[in-house]
mmCIF file of N, CA and C in Angstrom:
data_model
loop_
_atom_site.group_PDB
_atom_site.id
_atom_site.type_symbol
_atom_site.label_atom_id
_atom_site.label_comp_id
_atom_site.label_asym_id
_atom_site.label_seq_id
_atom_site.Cartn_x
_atom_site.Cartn_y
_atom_site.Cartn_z
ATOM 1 N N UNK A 696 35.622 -5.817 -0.274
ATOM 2 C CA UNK A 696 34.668 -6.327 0.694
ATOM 3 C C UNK A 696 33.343 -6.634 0.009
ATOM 4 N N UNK A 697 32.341 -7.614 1.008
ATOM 5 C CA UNK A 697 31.218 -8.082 -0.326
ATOM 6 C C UNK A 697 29.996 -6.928 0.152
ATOM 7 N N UNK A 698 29.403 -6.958 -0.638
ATOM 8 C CA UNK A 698 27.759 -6.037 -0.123
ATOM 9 C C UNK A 698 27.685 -6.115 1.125
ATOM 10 N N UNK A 699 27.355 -7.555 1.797
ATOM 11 C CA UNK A 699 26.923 -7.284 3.040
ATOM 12 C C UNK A 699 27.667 -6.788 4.127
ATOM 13 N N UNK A 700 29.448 -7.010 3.804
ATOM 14 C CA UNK A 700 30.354 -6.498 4.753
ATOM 15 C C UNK A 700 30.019 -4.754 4.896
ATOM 16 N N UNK A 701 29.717 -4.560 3.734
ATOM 17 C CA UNK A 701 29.891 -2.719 3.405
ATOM 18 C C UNK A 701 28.526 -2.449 4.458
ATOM 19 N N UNK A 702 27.209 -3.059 3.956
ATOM 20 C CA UNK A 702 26.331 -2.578 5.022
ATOM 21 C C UNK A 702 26.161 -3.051 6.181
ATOM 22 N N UNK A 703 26.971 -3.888 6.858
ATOM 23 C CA UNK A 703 27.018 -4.380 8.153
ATOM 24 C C UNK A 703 27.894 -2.500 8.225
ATOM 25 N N UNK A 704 29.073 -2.468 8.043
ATOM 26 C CA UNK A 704 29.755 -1.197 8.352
ATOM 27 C C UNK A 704 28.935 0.267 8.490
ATOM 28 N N UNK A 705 28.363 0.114 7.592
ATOM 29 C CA UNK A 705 27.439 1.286 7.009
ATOM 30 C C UNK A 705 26.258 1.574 8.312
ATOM 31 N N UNK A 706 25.684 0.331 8.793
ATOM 32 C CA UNK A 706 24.769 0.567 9.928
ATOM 33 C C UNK A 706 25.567 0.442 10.831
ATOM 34 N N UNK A 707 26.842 0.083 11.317
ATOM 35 C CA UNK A 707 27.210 0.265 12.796
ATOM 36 C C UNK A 707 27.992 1.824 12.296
ATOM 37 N N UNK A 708 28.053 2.666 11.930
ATOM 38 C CA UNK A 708 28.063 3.661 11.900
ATOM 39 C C UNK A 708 26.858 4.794 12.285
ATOM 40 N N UNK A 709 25.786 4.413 11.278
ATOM 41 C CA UNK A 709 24.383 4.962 11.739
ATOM 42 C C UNK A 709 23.939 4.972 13.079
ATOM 43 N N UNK A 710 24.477 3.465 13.678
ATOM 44 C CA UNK A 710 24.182 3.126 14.972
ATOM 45 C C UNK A 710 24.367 4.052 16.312
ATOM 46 N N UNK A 711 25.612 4.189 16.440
ATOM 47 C CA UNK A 711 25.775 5.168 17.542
ATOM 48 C C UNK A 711 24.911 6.213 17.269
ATOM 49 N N UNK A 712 25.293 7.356 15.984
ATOM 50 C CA UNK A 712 23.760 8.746 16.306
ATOM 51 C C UNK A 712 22.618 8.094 15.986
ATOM 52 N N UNK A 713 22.434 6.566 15.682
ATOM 53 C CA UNK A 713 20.595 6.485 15.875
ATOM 54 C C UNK A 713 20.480 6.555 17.597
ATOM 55 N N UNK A 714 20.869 5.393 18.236
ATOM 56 C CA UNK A 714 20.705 5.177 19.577
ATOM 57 C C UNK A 714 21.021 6.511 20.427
ATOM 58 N N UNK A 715 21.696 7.567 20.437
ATOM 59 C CA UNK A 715 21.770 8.783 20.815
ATOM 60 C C UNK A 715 20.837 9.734 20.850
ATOM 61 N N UNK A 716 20.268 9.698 19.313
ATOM 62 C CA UNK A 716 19.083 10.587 19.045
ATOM 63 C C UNK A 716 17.744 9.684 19.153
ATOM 64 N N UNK A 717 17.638 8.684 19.774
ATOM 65 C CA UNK A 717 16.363 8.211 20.357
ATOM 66 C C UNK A 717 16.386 8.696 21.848
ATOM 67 N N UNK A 718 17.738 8.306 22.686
ATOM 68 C CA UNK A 718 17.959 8.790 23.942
ATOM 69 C C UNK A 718 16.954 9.927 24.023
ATOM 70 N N UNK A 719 17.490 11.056 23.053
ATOM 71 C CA UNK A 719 16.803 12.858 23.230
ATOM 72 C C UNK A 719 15.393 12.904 22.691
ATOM 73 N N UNK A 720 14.692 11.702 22.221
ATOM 74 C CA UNK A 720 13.450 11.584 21.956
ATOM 75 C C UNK A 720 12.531 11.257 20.576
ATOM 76 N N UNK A 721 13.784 11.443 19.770
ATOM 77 C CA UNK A 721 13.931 11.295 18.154
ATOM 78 C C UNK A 721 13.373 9.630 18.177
ATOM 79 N N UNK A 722 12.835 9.415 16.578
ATOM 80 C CA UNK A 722 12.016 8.152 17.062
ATOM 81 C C UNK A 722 13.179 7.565 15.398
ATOM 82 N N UNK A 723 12.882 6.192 15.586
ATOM 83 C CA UNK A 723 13.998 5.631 14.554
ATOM 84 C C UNK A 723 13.624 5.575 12.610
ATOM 85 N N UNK A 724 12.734 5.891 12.709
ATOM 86 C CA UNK A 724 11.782 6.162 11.665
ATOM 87 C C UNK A 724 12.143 7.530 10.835
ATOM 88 N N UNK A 725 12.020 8.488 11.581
ATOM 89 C CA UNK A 725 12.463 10.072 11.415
ATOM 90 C C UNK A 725 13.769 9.757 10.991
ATOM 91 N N UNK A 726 14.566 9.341 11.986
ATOM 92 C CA UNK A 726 16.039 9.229 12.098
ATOM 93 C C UNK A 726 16.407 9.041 10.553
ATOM 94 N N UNK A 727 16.108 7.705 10.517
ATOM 95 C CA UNK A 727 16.219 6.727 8.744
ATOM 96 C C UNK A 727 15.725 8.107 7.511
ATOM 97 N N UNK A 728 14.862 8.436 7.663
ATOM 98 C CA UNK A 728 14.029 9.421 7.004
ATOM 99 C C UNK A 728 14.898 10.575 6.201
ATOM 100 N N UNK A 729 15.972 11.291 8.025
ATOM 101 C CA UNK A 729 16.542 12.261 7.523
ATOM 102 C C UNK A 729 18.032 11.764 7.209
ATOM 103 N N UNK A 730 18.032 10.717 7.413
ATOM 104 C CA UNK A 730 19.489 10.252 6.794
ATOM 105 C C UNK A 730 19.872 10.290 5.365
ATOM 106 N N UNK A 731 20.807 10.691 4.895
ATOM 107 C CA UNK A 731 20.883 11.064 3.639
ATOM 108 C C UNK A 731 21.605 9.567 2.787
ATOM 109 N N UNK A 732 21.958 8.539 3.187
ATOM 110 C CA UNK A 732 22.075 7.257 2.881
ATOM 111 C C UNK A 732 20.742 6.973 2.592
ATOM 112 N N UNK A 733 20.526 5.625 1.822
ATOM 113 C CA UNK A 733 19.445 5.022 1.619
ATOM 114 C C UNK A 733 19.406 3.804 2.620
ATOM 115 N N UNK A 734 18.411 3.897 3.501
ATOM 116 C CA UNK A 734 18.632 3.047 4.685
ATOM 117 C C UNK A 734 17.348 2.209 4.313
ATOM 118 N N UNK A 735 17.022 1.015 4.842
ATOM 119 C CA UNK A 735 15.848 0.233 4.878
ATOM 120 C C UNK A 735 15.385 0.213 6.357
ATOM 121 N N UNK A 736 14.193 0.954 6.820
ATOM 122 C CA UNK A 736 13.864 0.931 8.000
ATOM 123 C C UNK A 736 14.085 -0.645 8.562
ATOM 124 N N UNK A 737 13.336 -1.285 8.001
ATOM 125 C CA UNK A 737 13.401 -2.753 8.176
ATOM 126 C C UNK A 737 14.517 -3.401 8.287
ATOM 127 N N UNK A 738 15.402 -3.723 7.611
ATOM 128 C CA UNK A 738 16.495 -4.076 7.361
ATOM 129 C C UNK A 738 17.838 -3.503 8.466
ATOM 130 N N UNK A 739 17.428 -2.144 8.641
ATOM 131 C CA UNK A 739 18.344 -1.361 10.003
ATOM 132 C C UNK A 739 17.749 -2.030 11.321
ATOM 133 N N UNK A 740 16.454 -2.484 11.432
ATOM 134 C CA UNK A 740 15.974 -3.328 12.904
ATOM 135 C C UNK A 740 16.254 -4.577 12.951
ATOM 136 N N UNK A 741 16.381 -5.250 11.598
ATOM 137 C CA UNK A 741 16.538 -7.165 11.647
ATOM 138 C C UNK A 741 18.204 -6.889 11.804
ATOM 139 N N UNK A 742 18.736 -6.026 11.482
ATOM 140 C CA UNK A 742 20.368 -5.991 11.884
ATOM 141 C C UNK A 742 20.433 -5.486 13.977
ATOM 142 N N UNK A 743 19.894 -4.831 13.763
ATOM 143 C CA UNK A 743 20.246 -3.683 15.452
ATOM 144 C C UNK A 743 19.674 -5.293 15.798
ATOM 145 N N UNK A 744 18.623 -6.393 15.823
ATOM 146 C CA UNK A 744 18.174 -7.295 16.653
ATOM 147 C C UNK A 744 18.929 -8.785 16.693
ATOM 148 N N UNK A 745 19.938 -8.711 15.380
ATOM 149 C CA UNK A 745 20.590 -9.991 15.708
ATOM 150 C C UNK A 745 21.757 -10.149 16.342
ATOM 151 N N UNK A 746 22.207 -8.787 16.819
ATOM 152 C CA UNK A 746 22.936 -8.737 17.720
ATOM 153 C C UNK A 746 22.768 -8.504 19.556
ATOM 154 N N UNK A 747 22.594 -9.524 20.392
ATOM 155 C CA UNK A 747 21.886 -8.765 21.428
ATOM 156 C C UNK A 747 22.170 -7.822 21.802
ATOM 157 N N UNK A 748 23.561 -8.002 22.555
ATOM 158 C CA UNK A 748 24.024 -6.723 23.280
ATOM 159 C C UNK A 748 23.716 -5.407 22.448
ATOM 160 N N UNK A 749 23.974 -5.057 20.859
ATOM 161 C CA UNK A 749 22.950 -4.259 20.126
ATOM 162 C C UNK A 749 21.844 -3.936 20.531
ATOM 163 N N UNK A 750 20.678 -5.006 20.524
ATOM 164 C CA UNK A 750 19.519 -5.146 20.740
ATOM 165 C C UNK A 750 19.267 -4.148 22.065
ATOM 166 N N UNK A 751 20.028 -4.642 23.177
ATOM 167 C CA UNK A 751 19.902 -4.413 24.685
ATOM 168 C C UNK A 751 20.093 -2.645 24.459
ATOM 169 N N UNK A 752 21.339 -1.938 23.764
ATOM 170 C CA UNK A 752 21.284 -0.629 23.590
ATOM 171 C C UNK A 752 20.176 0.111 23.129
ATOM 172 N N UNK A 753 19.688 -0.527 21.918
ATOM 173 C CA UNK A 753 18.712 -0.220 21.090
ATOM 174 C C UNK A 753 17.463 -0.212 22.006
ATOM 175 N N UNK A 754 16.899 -0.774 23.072
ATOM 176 C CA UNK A 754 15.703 -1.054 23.832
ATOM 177 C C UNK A 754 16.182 0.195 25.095
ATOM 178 N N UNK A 755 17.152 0.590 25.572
ATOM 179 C CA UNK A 755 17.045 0.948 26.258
ATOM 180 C C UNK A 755 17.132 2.573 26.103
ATOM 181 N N UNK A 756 17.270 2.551 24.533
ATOM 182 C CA UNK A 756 17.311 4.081 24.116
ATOM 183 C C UNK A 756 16.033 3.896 23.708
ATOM 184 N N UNK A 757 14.932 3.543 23.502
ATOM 185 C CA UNK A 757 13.890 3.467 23.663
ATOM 186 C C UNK A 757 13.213 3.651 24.746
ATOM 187 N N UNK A 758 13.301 3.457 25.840
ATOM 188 C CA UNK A 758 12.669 2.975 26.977
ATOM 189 C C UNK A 758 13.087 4.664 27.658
ATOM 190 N N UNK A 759 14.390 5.188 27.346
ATOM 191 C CA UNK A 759 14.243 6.281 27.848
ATOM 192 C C UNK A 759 13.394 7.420 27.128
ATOM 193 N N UNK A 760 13.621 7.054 25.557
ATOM 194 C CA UNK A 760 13.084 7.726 24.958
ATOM 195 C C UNK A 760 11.684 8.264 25.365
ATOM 196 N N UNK A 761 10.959 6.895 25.851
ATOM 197 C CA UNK A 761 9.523 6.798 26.577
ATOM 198 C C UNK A 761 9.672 8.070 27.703
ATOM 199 N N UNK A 762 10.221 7.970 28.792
ATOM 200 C CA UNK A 762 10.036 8.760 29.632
ATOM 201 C C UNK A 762 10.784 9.893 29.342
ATOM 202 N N UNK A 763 11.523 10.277 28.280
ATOM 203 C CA UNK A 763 11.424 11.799 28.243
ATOM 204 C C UNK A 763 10.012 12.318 27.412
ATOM 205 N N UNK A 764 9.692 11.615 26.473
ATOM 206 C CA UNK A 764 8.189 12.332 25.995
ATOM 207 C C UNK A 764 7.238 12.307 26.876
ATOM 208 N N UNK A 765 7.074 11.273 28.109
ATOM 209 C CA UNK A 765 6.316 11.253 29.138
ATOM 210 C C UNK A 765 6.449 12.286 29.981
ATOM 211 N N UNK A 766 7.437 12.810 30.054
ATOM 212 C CA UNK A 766 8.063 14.270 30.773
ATOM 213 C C UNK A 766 7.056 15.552 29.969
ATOM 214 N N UNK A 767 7.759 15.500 28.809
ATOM 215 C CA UNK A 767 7.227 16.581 27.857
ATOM 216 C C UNK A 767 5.721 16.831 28.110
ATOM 217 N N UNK A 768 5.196 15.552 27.601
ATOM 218 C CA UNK A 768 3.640 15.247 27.736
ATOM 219 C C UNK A 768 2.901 16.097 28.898
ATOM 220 N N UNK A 769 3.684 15.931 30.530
ATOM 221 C CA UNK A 769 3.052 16.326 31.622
ATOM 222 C C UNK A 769 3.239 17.483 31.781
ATOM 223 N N UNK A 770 4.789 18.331 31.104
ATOM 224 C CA UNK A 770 5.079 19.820 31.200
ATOM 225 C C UNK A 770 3.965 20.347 30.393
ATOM 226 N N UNK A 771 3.557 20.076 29.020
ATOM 227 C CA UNK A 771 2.563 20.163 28.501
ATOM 228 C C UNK A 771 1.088 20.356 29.513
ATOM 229 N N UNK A 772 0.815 19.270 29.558
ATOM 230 C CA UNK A 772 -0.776 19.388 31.108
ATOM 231 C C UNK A 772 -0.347 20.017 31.546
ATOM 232 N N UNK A 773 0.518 19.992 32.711
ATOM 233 C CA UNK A 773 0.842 21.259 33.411
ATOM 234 C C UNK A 773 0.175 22.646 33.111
ATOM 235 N N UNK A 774 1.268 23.262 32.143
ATOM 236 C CA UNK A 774 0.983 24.324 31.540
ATOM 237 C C UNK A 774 -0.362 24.858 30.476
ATOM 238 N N UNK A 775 -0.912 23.703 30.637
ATOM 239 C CA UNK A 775 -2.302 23.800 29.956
ATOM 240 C C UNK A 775 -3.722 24.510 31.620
ATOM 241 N N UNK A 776 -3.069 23.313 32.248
ATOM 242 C CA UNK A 776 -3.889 23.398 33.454
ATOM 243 C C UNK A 776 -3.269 24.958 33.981
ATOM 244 N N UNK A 777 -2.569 25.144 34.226
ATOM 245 C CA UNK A 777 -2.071 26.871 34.857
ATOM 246 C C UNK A 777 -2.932 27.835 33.692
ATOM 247 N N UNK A 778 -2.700 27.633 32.655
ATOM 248 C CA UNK A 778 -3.290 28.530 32.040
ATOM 249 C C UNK A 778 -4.733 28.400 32.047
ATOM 250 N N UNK A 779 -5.445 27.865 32.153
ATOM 251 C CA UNK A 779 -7.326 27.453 32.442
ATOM 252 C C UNK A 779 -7.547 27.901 33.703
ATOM 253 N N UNK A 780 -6.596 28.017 34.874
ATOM 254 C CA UNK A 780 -6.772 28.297 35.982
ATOM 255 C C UNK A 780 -6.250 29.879 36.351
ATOM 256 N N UNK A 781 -5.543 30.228 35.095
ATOM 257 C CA UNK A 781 -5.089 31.467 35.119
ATOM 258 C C UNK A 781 -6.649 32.757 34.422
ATOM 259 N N UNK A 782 -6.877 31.112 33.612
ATOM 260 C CA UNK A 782 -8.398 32.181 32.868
ATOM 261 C C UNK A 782 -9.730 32.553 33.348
ATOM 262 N N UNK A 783 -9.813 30.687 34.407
ATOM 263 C CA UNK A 783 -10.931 31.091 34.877
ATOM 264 C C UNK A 783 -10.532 31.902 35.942
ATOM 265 N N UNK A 784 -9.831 32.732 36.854
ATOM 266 C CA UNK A 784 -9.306 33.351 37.799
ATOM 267 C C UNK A 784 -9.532 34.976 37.318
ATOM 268 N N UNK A 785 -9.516 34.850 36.228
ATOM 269 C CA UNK A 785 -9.050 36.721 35.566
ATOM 270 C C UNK A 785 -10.746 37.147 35.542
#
């Protein structure tokens, strides 16, 4: 097979646990980072984008990604605000 067949293969492998571990909040950067392949951040996005239906997975494990750190973020306030209200109270 030529180079590019091997890394077309090579990233639709990566693919499924990248798009998974963005789902849980993991960002695609990290992901590449701790991968023990030599990945090209760049090169893993101009591939995930010339495919749409790709593309469409890839955006929407993003998009959740958004609102679970938006979650986190407010459990965070939350628990900031209880505790200030726990201090000024004591």
């Amino acid at each position: 097979k030529s180079a590019r067949e091997l890394l077309h293969l090579e990233y639709e492998q990566i693919f499924e646990r990248v798009v998974e571990d963005i789902y849980r909040g993991r960002s695609l950067q990290s992901l590449i980072e701790d991968d023990h392949r030599v990945v090209s951040y760049e090169d893993f996005l101009r591939w995930v984008k010339r495919d749409p239906m790709r593309h469409e997975r890839f955006k929407e494990a993003q998009e959740s990604r958004t609102e679970f750190i938006a979650g986190e973020i407010l459990e965070i306030a939350d628990a900031d605000e209880f505790i200030d209200c726990h201090v000024l109270l004591s």
